[in-house]
Tab-separated table of C-alpha atoms and ligand atoms in Angstrom:
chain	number	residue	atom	x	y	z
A	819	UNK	CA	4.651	-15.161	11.379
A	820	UNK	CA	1.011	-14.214	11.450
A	821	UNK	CA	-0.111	-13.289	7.985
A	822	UNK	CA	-3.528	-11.952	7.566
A	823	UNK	CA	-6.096	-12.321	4.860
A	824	UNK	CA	-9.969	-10.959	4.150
A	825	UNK	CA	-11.764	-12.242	1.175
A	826	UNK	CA	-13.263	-9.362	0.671
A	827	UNK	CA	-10.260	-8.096	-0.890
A	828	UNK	CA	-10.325	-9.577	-3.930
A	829	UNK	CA	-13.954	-8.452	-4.531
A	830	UNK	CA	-12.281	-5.423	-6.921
A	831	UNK	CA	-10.953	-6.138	-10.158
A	832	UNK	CA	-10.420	-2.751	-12.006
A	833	UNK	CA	-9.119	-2.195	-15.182
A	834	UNK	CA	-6.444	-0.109	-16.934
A	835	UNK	CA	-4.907	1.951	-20.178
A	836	UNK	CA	-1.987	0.763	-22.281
A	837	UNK	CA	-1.964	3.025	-25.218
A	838	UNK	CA	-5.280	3.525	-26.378
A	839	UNK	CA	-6.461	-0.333	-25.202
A	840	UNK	CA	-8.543	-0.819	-21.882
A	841	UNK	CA	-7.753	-4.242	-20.205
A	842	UNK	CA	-7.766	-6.263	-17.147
A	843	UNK	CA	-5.246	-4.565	-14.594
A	844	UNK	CA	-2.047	-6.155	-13.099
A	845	UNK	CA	-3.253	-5.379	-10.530
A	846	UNK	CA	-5.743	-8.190	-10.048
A	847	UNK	CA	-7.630	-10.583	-7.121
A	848	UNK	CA	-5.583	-13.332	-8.913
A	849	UNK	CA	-2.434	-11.813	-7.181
A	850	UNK	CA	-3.695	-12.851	-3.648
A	851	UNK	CA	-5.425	-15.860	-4.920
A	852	UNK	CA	-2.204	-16.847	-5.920
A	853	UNK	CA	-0.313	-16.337	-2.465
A	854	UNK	CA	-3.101	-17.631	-0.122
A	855	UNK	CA	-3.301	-20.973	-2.215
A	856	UNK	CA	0.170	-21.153	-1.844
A	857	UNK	CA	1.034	-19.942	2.112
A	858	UNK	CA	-2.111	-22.343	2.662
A	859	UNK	CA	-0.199	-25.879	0.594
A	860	UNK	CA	2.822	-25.212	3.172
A	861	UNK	CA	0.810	-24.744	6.070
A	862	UNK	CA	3.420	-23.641	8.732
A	863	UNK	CA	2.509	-19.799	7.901
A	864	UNK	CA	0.171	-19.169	10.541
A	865	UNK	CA	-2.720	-17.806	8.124
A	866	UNK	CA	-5.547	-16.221	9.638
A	867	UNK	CA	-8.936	-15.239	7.934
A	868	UNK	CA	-10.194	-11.781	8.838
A	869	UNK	CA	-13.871	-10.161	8.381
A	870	UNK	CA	-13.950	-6.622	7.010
A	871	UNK	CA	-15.949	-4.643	9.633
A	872	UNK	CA	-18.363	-3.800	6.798
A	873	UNK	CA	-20.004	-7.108	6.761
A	874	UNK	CA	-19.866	-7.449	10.861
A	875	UNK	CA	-23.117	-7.367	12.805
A	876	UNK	CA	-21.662	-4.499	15.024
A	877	UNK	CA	-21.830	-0.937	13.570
A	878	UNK	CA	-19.037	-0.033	15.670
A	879	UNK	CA	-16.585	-1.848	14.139
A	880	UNK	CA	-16.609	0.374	10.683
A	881	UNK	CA	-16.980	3.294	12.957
A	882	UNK	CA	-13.594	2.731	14.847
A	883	UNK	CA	-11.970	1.733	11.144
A	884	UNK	CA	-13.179	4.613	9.671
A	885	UNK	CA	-12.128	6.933	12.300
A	886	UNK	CA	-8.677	5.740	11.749
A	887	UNK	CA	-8.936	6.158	8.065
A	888	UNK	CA	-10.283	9.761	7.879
A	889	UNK	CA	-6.850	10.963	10.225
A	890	UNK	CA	-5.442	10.776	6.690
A	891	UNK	CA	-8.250	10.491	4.321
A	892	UNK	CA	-10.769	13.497	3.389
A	893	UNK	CA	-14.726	12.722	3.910
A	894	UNK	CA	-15.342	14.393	0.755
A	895	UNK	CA	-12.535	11.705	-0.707
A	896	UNK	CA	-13.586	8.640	1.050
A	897	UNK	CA	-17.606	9.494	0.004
A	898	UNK	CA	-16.199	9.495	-3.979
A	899	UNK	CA	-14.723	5.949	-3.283
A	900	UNK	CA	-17.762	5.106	-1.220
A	901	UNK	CA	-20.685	6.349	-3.582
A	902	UNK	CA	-19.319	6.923	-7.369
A	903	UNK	CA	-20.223	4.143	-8.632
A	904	UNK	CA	-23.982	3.777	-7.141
A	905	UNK	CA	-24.437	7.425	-8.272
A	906	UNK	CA	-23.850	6.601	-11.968
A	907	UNK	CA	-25.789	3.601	-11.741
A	908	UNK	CA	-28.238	6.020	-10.549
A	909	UNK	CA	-27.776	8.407	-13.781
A	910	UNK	CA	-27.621	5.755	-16.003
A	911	UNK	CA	-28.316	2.316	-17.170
A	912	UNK	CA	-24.666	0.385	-16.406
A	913	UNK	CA	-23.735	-3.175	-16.902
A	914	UNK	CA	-22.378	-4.495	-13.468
A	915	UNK	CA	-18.635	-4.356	-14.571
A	916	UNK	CA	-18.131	-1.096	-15.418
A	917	UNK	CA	-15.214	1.390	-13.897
A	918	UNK	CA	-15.336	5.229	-13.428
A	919	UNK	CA	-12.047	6.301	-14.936
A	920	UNK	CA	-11.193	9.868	-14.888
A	921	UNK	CA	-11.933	12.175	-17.135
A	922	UNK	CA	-10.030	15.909	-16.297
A	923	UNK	CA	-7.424	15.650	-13.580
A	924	UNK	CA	-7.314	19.521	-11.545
A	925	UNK	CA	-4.447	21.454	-12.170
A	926	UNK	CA	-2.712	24.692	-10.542
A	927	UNK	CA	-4.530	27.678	-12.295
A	928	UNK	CA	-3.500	31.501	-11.664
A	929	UNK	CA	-7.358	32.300	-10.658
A	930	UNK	CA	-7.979	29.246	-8.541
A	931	UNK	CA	-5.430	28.176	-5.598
A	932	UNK	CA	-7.913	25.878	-4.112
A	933	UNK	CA	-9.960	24.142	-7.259
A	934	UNK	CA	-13.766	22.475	-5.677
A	935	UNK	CA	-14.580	18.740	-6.794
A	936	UNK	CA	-16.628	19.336	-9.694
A	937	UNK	CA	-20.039	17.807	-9.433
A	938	UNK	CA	-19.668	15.748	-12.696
A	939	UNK	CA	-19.073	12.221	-11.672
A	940	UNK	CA	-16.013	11.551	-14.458
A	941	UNK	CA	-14.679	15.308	-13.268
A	942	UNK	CA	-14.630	14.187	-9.766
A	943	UNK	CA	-12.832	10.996	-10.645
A	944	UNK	CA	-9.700	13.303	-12.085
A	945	UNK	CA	-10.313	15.362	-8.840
A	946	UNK	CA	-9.220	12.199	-6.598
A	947	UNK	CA	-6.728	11.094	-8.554
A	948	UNK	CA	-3.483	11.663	-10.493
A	949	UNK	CA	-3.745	8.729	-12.670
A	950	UNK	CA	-5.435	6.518	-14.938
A	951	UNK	CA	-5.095	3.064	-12.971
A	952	UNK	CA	-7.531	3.453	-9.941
A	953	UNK	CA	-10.631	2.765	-11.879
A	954	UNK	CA	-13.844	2.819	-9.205
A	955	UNK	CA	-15.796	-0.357	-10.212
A	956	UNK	CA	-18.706	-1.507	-8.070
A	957	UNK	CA	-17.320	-3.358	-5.463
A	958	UNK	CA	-13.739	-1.277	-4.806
A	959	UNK	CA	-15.288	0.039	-1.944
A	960	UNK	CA	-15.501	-2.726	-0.078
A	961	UNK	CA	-12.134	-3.867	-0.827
A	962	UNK	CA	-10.610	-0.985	0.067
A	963	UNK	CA	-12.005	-0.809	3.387
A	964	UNK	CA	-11.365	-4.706	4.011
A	965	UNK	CA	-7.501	-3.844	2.708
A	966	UNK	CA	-7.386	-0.890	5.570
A	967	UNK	CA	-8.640	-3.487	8.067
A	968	UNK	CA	-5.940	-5.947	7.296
A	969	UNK	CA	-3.528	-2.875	7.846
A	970	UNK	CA	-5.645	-1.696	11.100
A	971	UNK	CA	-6.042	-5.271	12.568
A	972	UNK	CA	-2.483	-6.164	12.166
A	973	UNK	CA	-1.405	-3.369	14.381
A	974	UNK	CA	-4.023	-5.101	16.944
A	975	UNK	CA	-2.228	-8.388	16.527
A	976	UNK	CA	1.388	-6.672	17.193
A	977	UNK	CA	0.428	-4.972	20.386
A	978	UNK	CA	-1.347	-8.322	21.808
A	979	UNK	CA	0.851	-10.921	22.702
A	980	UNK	CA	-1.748	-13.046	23.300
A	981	UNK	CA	-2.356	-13.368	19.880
A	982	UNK	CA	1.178	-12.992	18.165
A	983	UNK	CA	2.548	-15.284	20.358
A	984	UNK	CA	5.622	-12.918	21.131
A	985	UNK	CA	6.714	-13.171	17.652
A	986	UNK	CA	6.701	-9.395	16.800
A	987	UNK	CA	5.783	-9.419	13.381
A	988	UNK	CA	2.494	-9.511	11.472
A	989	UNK	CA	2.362	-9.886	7.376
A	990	UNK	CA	-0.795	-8.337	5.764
A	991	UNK	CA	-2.212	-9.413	2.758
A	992	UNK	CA	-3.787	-5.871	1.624
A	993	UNK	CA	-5.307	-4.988	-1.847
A	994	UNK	CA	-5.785	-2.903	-3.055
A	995	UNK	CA	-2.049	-1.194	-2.002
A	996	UNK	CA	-2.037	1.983	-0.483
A	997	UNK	CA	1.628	3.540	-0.584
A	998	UNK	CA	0.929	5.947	-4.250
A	999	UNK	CA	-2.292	7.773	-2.787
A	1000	UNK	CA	-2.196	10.703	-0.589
A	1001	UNK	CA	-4.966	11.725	1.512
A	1002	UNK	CA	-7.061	13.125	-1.162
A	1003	UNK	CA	-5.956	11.053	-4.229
A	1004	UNK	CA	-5.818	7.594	-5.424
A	1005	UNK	CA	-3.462	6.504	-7.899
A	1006	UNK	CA	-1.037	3.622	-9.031
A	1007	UNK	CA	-3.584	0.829	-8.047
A	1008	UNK	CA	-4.037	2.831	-4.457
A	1009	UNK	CA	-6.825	4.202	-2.777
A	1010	UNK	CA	-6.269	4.293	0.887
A	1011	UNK	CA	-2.607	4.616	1.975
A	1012	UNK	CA	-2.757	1.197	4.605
A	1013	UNK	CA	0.777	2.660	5.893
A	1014	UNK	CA	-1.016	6.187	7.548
A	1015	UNK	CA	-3.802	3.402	8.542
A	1016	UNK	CA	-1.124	1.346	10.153
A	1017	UNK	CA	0.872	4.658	11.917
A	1018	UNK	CA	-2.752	6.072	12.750
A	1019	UNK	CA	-3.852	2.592	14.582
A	1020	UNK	CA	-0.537	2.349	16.427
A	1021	UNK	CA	-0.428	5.803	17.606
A	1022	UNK	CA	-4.079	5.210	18.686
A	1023	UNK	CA	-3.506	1.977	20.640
A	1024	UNK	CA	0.375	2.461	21.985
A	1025	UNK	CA	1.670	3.754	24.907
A	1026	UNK	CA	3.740	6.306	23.811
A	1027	UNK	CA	1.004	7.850	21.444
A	1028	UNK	CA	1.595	10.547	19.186
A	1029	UNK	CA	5.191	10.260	20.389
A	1030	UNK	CA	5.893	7.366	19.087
A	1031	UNK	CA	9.268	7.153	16.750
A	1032	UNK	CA	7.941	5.086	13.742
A	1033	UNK	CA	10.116	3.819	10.527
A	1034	UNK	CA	8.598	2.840	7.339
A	1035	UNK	CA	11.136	0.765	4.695
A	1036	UNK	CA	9.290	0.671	1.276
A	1037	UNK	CA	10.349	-1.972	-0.965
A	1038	UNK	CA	8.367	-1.622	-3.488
A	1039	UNK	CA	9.903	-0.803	-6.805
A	1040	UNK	CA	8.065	2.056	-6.926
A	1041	UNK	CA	8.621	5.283	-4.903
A	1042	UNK	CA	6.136	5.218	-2.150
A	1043	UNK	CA	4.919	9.003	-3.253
A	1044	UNK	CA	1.257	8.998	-1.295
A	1045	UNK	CA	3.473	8.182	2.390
A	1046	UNK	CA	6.248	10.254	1.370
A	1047	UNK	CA	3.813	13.074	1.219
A	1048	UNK	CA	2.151	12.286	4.003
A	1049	UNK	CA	5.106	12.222	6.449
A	1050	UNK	CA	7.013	14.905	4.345
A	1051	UNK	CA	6.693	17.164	7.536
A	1052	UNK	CA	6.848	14.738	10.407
A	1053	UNK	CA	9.472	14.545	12.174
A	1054	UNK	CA	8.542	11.700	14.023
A	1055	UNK	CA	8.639	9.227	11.155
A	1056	UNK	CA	11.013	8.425	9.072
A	1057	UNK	CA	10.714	7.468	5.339
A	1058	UNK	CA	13.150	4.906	3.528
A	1059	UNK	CA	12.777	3.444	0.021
A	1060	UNK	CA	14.748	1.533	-2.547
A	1061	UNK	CA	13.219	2.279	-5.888
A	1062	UNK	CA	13.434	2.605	-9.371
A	1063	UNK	CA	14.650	5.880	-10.688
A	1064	UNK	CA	12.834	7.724	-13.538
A	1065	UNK	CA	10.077	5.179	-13.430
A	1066	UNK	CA	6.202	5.405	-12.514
A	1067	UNK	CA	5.117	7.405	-10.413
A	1068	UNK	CA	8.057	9.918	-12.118
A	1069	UNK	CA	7.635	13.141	-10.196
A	1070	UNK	CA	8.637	12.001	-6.568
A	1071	UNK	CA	11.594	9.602	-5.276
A	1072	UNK	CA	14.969	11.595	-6.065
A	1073	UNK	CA	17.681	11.607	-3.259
A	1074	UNK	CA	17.568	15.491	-2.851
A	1075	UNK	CA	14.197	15.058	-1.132
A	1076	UNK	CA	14.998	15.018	2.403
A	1077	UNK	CA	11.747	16.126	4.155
A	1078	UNK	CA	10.630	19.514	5.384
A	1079	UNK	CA	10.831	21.510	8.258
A	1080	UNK	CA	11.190	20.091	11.851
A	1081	UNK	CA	11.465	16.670	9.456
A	1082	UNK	CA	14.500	17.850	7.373
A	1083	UNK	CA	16.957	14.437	7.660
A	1084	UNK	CA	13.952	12.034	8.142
A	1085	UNK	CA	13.019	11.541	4.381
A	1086	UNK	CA	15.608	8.883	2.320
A	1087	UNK	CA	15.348	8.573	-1.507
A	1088	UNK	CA	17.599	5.694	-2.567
A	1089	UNK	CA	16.726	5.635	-6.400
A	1090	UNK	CA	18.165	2.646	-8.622
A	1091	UNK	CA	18.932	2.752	-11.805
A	1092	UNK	CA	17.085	0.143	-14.453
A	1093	UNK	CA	18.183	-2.910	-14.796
A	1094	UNK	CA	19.948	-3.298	-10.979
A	1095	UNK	CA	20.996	-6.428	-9.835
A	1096	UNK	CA	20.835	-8.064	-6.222
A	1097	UNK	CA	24.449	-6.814	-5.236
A	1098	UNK	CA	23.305	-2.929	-6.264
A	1099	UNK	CA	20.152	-3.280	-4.377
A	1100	UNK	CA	21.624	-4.809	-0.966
A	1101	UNK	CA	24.100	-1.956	-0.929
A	1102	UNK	CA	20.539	0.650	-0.859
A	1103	UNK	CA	19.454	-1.703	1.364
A	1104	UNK	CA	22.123	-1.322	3.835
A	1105	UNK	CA	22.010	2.031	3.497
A	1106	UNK	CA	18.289	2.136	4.723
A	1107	UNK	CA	18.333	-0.187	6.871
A	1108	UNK	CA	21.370	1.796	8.743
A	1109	UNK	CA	19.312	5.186	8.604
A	1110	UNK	CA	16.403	3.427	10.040
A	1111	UNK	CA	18.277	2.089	12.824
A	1112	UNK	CA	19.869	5.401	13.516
A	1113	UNK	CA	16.293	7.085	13.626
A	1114	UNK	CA	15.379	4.974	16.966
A	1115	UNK	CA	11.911	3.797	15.742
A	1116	UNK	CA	10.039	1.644	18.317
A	1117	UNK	CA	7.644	0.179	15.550
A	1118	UNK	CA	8.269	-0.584	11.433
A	1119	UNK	CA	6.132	-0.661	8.935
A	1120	UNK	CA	7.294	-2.242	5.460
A	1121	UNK	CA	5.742	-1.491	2.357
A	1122	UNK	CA	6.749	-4.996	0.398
A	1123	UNK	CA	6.035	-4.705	-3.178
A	1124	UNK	CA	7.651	-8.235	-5.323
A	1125	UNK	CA	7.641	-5.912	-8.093
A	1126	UNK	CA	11.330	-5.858	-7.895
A	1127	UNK	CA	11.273	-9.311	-9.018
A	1128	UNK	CA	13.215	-9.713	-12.621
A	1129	UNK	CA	10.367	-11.306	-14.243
A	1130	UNK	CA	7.949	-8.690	-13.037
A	1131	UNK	CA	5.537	-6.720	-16.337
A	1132	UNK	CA	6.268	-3.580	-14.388
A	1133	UNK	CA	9.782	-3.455	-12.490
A	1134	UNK	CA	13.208	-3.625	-13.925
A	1135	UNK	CA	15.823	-4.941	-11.179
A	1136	UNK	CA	17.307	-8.446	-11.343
A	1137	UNK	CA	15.786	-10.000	-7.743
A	1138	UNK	CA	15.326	-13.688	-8.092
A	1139	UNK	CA	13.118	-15.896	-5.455
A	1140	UNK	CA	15.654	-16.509	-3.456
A	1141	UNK	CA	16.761	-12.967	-3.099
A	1142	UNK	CA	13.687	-12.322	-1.448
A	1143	UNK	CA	14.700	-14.352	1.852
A	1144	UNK	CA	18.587	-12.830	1.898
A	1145	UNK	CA	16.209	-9.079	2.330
A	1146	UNK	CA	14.388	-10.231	4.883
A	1147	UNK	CA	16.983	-11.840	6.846
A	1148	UNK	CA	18.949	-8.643	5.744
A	1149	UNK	CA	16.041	-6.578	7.578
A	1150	UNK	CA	15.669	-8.621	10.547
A	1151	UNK	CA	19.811	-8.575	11.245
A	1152	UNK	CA	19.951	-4.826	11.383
A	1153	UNK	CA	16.518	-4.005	13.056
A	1154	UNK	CA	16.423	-7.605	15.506
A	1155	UNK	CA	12.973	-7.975	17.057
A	1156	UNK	CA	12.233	-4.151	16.286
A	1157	UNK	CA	7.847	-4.617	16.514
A	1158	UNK	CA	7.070	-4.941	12.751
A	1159	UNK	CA	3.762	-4.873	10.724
A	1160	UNK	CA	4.653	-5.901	6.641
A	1161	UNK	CA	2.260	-4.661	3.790
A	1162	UNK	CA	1.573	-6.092	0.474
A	1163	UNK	CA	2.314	-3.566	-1.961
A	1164	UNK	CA	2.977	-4.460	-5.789
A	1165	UNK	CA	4.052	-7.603	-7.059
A	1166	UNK	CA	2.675	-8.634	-10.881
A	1167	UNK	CA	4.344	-11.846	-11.627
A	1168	UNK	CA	1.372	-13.859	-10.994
A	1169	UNK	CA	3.376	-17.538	-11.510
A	1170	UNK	CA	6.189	-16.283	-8.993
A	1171	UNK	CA	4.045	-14.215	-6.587
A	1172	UNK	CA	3.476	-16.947	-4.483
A	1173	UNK	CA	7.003	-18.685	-3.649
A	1174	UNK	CA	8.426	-15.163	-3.762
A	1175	UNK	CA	6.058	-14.195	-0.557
A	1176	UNK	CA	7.249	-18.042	0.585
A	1177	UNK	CA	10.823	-17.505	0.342
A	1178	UNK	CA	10.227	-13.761	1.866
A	1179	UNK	CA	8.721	-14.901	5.199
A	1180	UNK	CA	11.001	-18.261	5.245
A	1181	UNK	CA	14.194	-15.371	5.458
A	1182	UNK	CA	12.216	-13.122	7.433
A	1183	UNK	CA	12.047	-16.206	10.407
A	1184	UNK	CA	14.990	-18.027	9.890
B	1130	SP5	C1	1.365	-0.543	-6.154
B	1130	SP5	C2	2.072	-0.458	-7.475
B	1130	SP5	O1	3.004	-1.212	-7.707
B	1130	SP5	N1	1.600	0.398	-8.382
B	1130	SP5	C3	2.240	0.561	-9.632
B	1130	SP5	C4	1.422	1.288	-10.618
B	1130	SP5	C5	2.159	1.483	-11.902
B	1130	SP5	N2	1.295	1.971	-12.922
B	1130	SP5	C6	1.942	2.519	-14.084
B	1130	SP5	C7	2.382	1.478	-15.023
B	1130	SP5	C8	2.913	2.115	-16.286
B	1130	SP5	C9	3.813	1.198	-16.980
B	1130	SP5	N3	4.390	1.839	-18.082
B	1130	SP5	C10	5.555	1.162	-18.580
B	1130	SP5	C11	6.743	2.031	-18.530
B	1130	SP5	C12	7.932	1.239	-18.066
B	1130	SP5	N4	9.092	2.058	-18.015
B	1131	ZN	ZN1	4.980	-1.027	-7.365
């Protein structure tokens, strides 16, 4: 298995509330640290350094990424990420490690249908996003758009065999995630949903196009909410996830939403309840993988979050190490050789992050 990595992804390191305390987030540079150092002691894992098109001599680069991006992503939402943090520096004498942290999220009003960003920096912060753990700090920018590359670059990888070597599977070692934020809101840790920059890329580079039949399987323990939304009303992809119920991000993931319209059928909420153990989450497992077969897809996208692991700060279910390579060679029985591209999601367990990628990737090939 390829697996693909940018340095410039660990450049952000946010922060986050718990109660009334500001600390370091979960959500931290350590977490890939931790997995390259340990994909790199084994060796056999085929890991490849990438350079984020914003530090490449050729302009065009960023432009052909950031056309990609903005199919999803709103230029007045991508210029926030881009220039928030420069623009209070500009206000304001800042130390370097600050973080814009919203201050007044937008809400549905009876005079206004369709609220304007304010032009208040902390205002516009609420505006683009619908929670308090996707802090802008000085260099998120330029993780976020090396994170999207890794997404973009691994859908270049799976459609050239010269590269992949006919295996049809590329792992990407994105962070920030992307799965909780929407095209005009960041959220959960997310900022730019790497699944819509994944579909976007393959629908720009395959044959089939914008009629391609594409499956997403999200794994993480949270519900996906930002790709649900954005493939709520597309029939041509369908949306699976195994997730916690009644947890973060609380208003999305029950099993009555189906999808809308043309997509009725081709949206699958398989909550869990706290506390589930391997044999609960293989039968949800089943049950996506089944649907996703059904569906036809000719390409896969996994969301892969390891915050389903039972030692995880954040998740609840009983997954051990091991677990992690009976799901992938779980995946891999029911959709054989279907073309796959896997995203790092969540995953907080810093001492276990590592072998749990390890024993992931060791099912996902055996
Ligand atoms: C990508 C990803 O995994 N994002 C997760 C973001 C979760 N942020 C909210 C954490 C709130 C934890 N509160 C504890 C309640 C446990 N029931
Ligand atoms: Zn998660």
């Amino acid at each position: 298995m390829i697996v693909l990595y940018d340095p410039d992804t660990l450049l952000h390191d946010t922060v986050e509330l718990v109660g009334a305390k500001i600390r370091s987030a979960l959500e931290s540079p350590a977490r890939t640290r931790t997995i390259v150092e340990k994909l790199s002691e084994s060796g056999e894992h085929g890991l490849r350094t990438i350079q984020s098109p914003l530090t490449s001599d050729d302009p065009s680069e960023l432009k052909a990424l950031l056309s990609i991006i903005e199919r999803t992503h709103g230029r007045e939402y991508l210029d926030h990420l881009k220039n928030a943090f420069d623009q209070w520096r500009a206000e304001q004498l800042i130390e370097q490690h600050e973080n814009i942290l919203p201050e007044c999220f937008v809400y549905p009003t009876k005079a206004h249908s369709d609220p304007r960003p304010p032009k208040d920096l902390f205002a516009r912060a609420g505006y683009f996003a619908f929670d308090m753990s996707s802090g802008i700090m000085f260099q998120t920018y330029r993780s976020v758009i090396a994170s999207a590359n890794l997404a973009s670059e691994s859908v270049s990888y799976l459609l050239d065999f010269k590269h992949s070597h006919g295996a049809p599977s590329v792992f990407a070692l994105c962070r920030p995630p992307g799965h909780h934020c929407d095209g005009n809101r960041a959220g959960g840790y997310c900022y730019v949903n790497n699944v819509a920059v994944c579909i976007s890329k393959y629908r720009s580079l395959s044959v089939s196009g914008e009629f391609a039949r594409i499956g997403i399987l999200d794994l993480d323990f949270h519900h996906g909410n930002g790709t649900q939304e954005l493939y709520y009303s597309d029939p041509q992809v369908f949306y699976a996830s195994i997730h916690g119920e009644d947890e973060f991000p609380y208003y999305t993931g029950a099993d009555s939403e189906t999808g809308a319209g043309d997509a009725v059928g081709a949206n699958l909420n398989l909550p869990l309840a706290t506390g589930s153990d391997f044999g609960e989450y293989m039968k949800k497992l089943n049950q996506a993988l089944i649907a996703l077969r059904d569906f036809r897809p000719e390409f896969l996208v996994v969301s892969l979050g390891f915050d389903t692991f039972h030692l995880d700060p954040l998740g609840s279910f009983q997954i051990s190490t091991e677990h992690y390579a009976l799901i992938a060679a779980g995946v891999r029985r029911v959709l054989a050789d279907l073309p796959t591209v896997i995203l790092l999601e969540g995953g907080y367990a810093l001492e276990h992050l590592g072998e749990n990628v390890k024993s992931f990737l060791e099912g996902w090939e055996a």
